[in-house]
Amino acid sequence: MGLLDGMLGNASKVDAAKFETEFTQILAPGEKVEHVYQLIRDYFVFTDKRLVLVDKQGITGSKVEYHSVPYKSITHFSVETGGTFDLDAELKIWISGTAAPVQKQFNKKLSIYEVQSVLASYVLK
């Protein structure tokens, strides 16, 4: 993904196997990374046990927040597709104990339906 894509908010799917080696310090013993989506500098990481939202902060991105959400803590989620003039789609995830949802925007380069389907497959087990 190029710099221009990142600045425009383009999301892309990342090879989970490649990402897992960079993520070993965060994973629990036996936990596996199964799906990874990159949105600018942030990541949605779906493991077999939880969703990890990776938020790179600062100019260099050297400060990183790892927000770990067990799938059982996700109470509901919604997808808003892009329209004629507003091309961005939006994913909202509500987490137990919080009033405001986690919100991320995707453009049409990555199917919001694919991300929603992956999320549903873990939450609805």
Coordinates of N, CA and C in Angstrom, one line a residue, residues 25-107:
Q25 N 4.9 -10.9 20.6 CA 4.9 -10.4 22.0 C 3.5 -10.1 22.5
I26 N 2.6 -10.0 21.7 CA 1.2 -9.7 22.1 C 0.3 -10.9 22.2
L27 N 0.7 -12.0 21.5 CA -0.1 -13.2 21.4 C 0.0 -14.0 22.7
A28 N -1.1 -14.6 23.1 CA -1.1 -15.6 24.2 C -0.5 -16.9 23.7
P29 N 0.0 -17.8 24.5 CA 0.5 -19.1 24.1 C -0.6 -19.8 23.3
G30 N -0.2 -20.3 22.1 CA -1.1 -21.0 21.2 C -2.1 -20.2 20.4
E31 N -2.1 -18.9 20.6 CA -3.0 -18.0 19.9 C -2.5 -17.7 18.5
K32 N -3.4 -17.7 17.5 CA -2.9 -17.5 16.1 C -3.6 -16.3 15.4
V33 N -2.9 -15.6 14.7 CA -3.4 -14.5 13.9 C -4.1 -15.1 12.6
E34 N -5.4 -14.8 12.4 CA -6.1 -15.4 11.3 C -6.4 -14.4 10.1
H35 N -6.7 -13.1 10.5 CA -7.0 -12.1 9.5 C -6.5 -10.8 10.0
V36 N -5.9 -10.0 9.0 CA -5.4 -8.7 9.4 C -5.8 -7.7 8.3
Y37 N -6.4 -6.5 8.7 CA -6.7 -5.5 7.8 C -6.0 -4.2 8.3
Q38 N -5.4 -3.5 7.3 CA -4.7 -2.3 7.6 C -5.5 -1.1 7.1
L39 N -5.6 -0.1 8.0 CA -6.3 1.1 7.7 C -5.4 2.3 8.0
I40 N -4.8 2.9 7.1 CA -3.8 3.9 7.2 C -2.6 3.3 8.0
R41 N -2.4 3.7 9.3 CA -1.4 3.1 10.0 C -1.9 2.1 11.1
D42 N -3.2 2.0 11.2 CA -3.9 1.2 12.2 C -4.2 -0.2 11.6
Y43 N -4.4 -1.1 12.5 CA -4.7 -2.5 12.1 C -5.9 -3.1 12.8
F44 N -6.7 -3.9 12.2 CA -7.7 -4.7 12.8 C -7.1 -6.1 12.7
V45 N -6.8 -6.8 13.9 CA -6.2 -8.1 13.9 C -7.2 -9.1 14.5
F46 N -7.6 -10.0 13.7 CA -8.5 -11.1 14.2 C -7.7 -12.3 14.5
T47 N -7.7 -12.7 15.8 CA -7.0 -13.9 16.1 C -8.1 -15.0 16.4
D48 N -7.7 -16.2 16.7 CA -8.6 -17.2 17.0 C -9.3 -17.0 18.4
K49 N -8.8 -16.0 19.2 CA -9.3 -15.7 20.5 C -9.9 -14.3 20.7
R50 N -9.5 -13.3 20.0 CA -9.9 -12.0 20.2 C -9.6 -11.1 19.0
L51 N -10.2 -9.9 19.1 CA -9.9 -8.8 18.1 C -9.0 -7.8 18.8
V52 N -7.9 -7.5 18.1 CA -6.9 -6.6 18.6 C -6.9 -5.4 17.7
L53 N -7.2 -4.2 18.2 CA -7.1 -3.0 17.4 C -5.8 -2.3 17.7
V54 N -5.0 -2.2 16.7 CA -3.6 -1.6 16.8 C -3.7 -0.2 16.3
D55 N -3.3 0.7 17.2 CA -3.4 2.2 17.0 C -2.0 2.7 17.1
K56 N -1.4 3.0 15.9 CA 0.0 3.6 15.9 C -0.2 5.1 16.1
Q57 N 0.5 5.7 17.0 CA 0.4 7.1 17.3 C 1.6 7.9 17.1
G58 N 1.5 9.2 17.0 CA 2.6 10.1 16.8 C 3.0 10.2 15.4
I59 N 4.0 11.1 15.1 CA 4.4 11.3 13.7 C 5.2 10.1 13.2
T60 N 6.0 9.4 14.0 CA 6.8 8.3 13.6 C 6.0 7.0 13.7
G61 N 5.0 6.9 14.5 CA 4.2 5.7 14.7 C 4.9 4.7 15.6
S62 N 5.9 5.2 16.4 CA 6.7 4.3 17.3 C 5.9 4.1 18.5
K63 N 5.0 4.9 18.9 CA 4.1 4.7 20.1 C 2.9 3.9 19.6
V64 N 2.6 2.7 20.2 CA 1.6 1.9 19.7 C 0.6 1.5 20.8
E65 N -0.7 1.6 20.6 CA -1.6 1.1 21.6 C -2.3 -0.2 21.0
Y66 N -2.3 -1.2 21.8 CA -2.9 -2.5 21.5 C -4.2 -2.6 22.3
H67 N -5.4 -2.5 21.7 CA -6.7 -2.6 22.4 C -7.2 -4.0 22.1
S68 N -7.2 -4.8 23.1 CA -7.6 -6.2 23.0 C -9.0 -6.4 23.4
V69 N -9.8 -6.9 22.5 CA -11.3 -7.1 22.8 C -11.6 -8.6 22.6
P70 N -11.9 -9.3 23.7 CA -12.4 -10.7 23.6 C -13.7 -10.6 22.8
Y71 N -13.9 -11.6 21.9 CA -15.1 -11.6 21.0 C -16.4 -11.6 21.8
K72 N -16.4 -12.3 23.0 CA -17.6 -12.3 23.9 C -18.0 -11.0 24.4
S73 N -17.0 -10.0 24.4 CA -17.3 -8.6 24.9 C -18.0 -7.7 23.8
I74 N -18.0 -8.2 22.6 CA -18.6 -7.4 21.5 C -20.1 -7.6 21.6
T75 N -20.9 -6.6 22.0 CA -22.3 -6.8 22.2 C -23.1 -6.7 20.8
H76 N -22.7 -5.8 20.0 CA -23.2 -5.7 18.6 C -22.4 -4.9 17.7
F77 N -22.6 -4.9 16.4 CA -21.9 -4.1 15.5 C -22.7 -3.8 14.3
S78 N -22.3 -2.7 13.6 CA -23.1 -2.3 12.4 C -22.2 -1.9 11.3
V79 N -22.7 -2.0 10.1 CA -22.0 -1.6 8.9 C -22.9 -0.6 8.2
E80 N -22.3 0.6 7.8 CA -23.0 1.5 7.0 C -22.2 1.6 5.7
T81 N -22.9 1.3 4.6 CA -22.2 1.3 3.3 C -22.1 2.7 2.7
G82 N -21.2 2.8 1.8 CA -21.1 4.1 1.1 C -22.2 4.4 0.2
G83 N -22.5 5.7 0.0 CA -23.6 6.1 -0.9 C -23.0 6.7 -2.1
T84 N -23.9 7.5 -2.8 CA -23.5 8.1 -4.1 C -22.4 9.2 -3.9
F85 N -22.6 10.0 -2.9 CA -21.7 11.1 -2.7 C -20.7 10.8 -1.5
D86 N -21.1 10.1 -0.6 CA -20.3 9.6 0.5 C -19.8 8.2 0.2
L87 N -18.6 8.1 -0.3 CA -18.1 6.8 -0.8 C -17.6 5.9 0.3
D88 N -17.3 6.5 1.5 CA -16.7 5.7 2.6 C -17.8 4.9 3.3
A89 N -17.4 3.6 3.7 CA -18.3 2.8 4.5 C -17.8 2.8 5.9
E90 N -18.6 2.6 6.9 CA -18.2 2.7 8.3 C -18.6 1.4 9.0
L91 N -17.7 1.0 9.9 CA -17.9 -0.2 10.8 C -17.9 0.4 12.2
K92 N -19.0 0.0 12.9 CA -19.1 0.4 14.3 C -19.2 -0.9 15.2
I93 N -18.4 -0.9 16.3 CA -18.4 -2.1 17.1 C -18.6 -1.6 18.6
W94 N -19.7 -2.1 19.2 CA -20.0 -1.8 20.6 C -19.4 -2.8 21.5
I95 N -18.7 -2.4 22.5 CA -18.0 -3.3 23.5 C -18.7 -3.1 24.8
S96 N -19.0 -4.3 25.4 CA -19.6 -4.3 26.7 C -19.0 -3.3 27.7
G97 N -19.8 -2.5 28.4 CA -19.2 -1.6 29.4 C -18.9 -0.2 28.8
T98 N -19.0 0.0 27.5 CA -18.7 1.3 26.9 C -19.9 1.8 26.2
A99 N -20.2 3.1 26.3 CA -21.4 3.6 25.6 C -21.1 3.9 24.2
A100 N -19.9 4.4 23.8 CA -19.6 4.8 22.5 C -19.0 3.7 21.7
P101 N -19.4 3.5 20.5 CA -18.7 2.4 19.7 C -17.4 2.7 19.2
V102 N -16.6 1.7 18.9 CA -15.3 1.9 18.1 C -15.8 2.1 16.7
Q103 N -15.3 3.2 16.0 CA -15.7 3.5 14.6 C -14.5 3.5 13.7
K104 N -14.6 2.9 12.6 CA -13.5 2.9 11.6 C -14.2 3.1 10.2
Q105 N -13.5 3.9 9.4 CA -14.1 4.1 8.0 C -13.2 3.3 7.0
F106 N -13.9 2.8 6.0 CA -13.3 2.1 4.9 C -13.7 2.7 3.6
N107 N -12.9 2.6 2.6 CA -13.3 3.0 1.3 C -13.7 1.8 0.5

